[in-house]
PDB file of C-alpha atoms in Angstrom:
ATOM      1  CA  UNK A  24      58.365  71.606-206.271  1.00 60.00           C
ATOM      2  CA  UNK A  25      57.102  68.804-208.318  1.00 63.00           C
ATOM      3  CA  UNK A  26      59.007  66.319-206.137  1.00 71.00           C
ATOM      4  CA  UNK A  27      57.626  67.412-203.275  1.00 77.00           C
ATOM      5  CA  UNK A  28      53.877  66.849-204.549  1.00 77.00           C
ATOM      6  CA  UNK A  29      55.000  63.107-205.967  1.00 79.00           C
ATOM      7  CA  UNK A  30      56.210  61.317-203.534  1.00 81.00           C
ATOM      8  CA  UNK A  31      52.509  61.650-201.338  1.00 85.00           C
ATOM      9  CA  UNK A  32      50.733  61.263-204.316  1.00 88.00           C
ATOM     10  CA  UNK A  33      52.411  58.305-205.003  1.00 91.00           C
ATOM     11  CA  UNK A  34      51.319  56.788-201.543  1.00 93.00           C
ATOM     12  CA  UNK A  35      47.894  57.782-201.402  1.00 92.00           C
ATOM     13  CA  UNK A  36      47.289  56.282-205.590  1.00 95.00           C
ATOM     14  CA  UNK A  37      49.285  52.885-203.833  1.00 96.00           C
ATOM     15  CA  UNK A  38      46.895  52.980-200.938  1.00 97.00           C
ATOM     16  CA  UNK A  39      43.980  53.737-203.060  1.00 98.00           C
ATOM     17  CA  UNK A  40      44.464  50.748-205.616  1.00 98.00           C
ATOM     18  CA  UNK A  41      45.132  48.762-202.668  1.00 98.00           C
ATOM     19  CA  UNK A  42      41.787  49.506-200.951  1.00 98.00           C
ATOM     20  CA  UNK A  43      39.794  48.679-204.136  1.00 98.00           C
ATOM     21  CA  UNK A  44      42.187  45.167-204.677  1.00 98.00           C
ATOM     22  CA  UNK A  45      40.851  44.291-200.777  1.00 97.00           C
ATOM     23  CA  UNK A  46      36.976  45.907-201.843  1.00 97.00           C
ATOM     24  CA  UNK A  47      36.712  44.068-204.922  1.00 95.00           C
ATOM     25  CA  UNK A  48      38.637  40.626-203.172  1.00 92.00           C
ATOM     26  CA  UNK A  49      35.843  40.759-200.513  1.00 91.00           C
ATOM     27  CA  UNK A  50      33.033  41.097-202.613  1.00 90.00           C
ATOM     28  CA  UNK A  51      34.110  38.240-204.658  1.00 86.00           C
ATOM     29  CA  UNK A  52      34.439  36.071-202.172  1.00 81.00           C
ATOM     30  CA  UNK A  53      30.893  36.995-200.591  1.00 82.00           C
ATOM     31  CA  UNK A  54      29.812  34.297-203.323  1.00 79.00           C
ATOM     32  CA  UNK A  55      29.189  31.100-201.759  1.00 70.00           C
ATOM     33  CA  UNK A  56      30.099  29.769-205.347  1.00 72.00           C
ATOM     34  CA  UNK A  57      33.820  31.084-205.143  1.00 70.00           C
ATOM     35  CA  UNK A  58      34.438  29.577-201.556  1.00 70.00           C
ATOM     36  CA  UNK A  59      36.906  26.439-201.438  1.00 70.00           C
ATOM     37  CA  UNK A  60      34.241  23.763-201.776  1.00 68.00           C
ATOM     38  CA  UNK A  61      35.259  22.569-198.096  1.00 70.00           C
ATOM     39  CA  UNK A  62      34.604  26.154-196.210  1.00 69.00           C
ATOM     40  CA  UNK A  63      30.422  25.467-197.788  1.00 70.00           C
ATOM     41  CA  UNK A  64      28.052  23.168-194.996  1.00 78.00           C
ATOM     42  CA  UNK A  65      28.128  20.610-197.523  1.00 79.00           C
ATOM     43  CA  UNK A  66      31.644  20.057-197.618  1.00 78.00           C
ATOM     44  CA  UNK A  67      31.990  20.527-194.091  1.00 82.00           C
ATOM     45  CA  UNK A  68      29.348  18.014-193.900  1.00 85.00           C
ATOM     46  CA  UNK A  69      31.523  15.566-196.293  1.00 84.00           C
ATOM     47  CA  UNK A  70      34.865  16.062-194.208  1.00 86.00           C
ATOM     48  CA  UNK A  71      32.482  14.708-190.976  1.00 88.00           C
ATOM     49  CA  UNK A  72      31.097  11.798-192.626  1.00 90.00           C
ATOM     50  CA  UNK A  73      34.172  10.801-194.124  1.00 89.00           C
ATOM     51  CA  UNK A  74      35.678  11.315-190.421  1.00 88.00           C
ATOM     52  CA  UNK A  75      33.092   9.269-189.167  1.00 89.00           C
ATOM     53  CA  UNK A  76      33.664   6.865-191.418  1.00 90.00           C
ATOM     54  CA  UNK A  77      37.658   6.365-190.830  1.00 86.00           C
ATOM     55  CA  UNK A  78      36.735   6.238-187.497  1.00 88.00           C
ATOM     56  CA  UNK A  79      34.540   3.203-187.409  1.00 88.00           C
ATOM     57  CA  UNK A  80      37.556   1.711-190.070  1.00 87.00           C
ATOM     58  CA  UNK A  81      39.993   2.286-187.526  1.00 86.00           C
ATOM     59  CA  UNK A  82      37.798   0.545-184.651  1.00 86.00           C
ATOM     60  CA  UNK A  83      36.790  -2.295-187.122  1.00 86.00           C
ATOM     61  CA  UNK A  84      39.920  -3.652-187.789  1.00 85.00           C
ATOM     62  CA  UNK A  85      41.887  -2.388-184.222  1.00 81.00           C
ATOM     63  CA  UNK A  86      44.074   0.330-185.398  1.00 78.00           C
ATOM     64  CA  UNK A  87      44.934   2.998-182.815  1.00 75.00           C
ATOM     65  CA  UNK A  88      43.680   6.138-183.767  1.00 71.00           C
ATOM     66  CA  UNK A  89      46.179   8.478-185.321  1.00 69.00           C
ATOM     67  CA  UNK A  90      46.328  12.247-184.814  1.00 61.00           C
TER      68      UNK A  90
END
């Protein structure tokens, strides 16, 4: 009888824990803080300047451009 009752119980405590690992995961990351520094608007706004810049580099001295 017991057997019967553990193996489901077992499940739903995995799912459970599970649910509050993805709850508590989300609600760290809502913190702008905790983001990779590059996913803010200022780092976004770094990766286009620096862009920009390799750009004009690129033009100055005649390289092709490289994707």
């Amino acid at each position: 009888m017991l057997s019967t009752i553990a193996a489901p119980l077992n499940i739903v405590t995995l799912l459970i824990v599970l649910a509050i690992a993805v709850a508590l995961f989300v609600f760290f990351m809502r913190k702008r803080s905790n983001r990779h520094p590059m996913d803010t608007p200022r780092g976004k706004a770094a990766e286009e300047m620096r862009r920009e810049e390799a750009e004009e580099e690129r033009r100055e001295e005649g390289r092709p451009k490289v994707d």
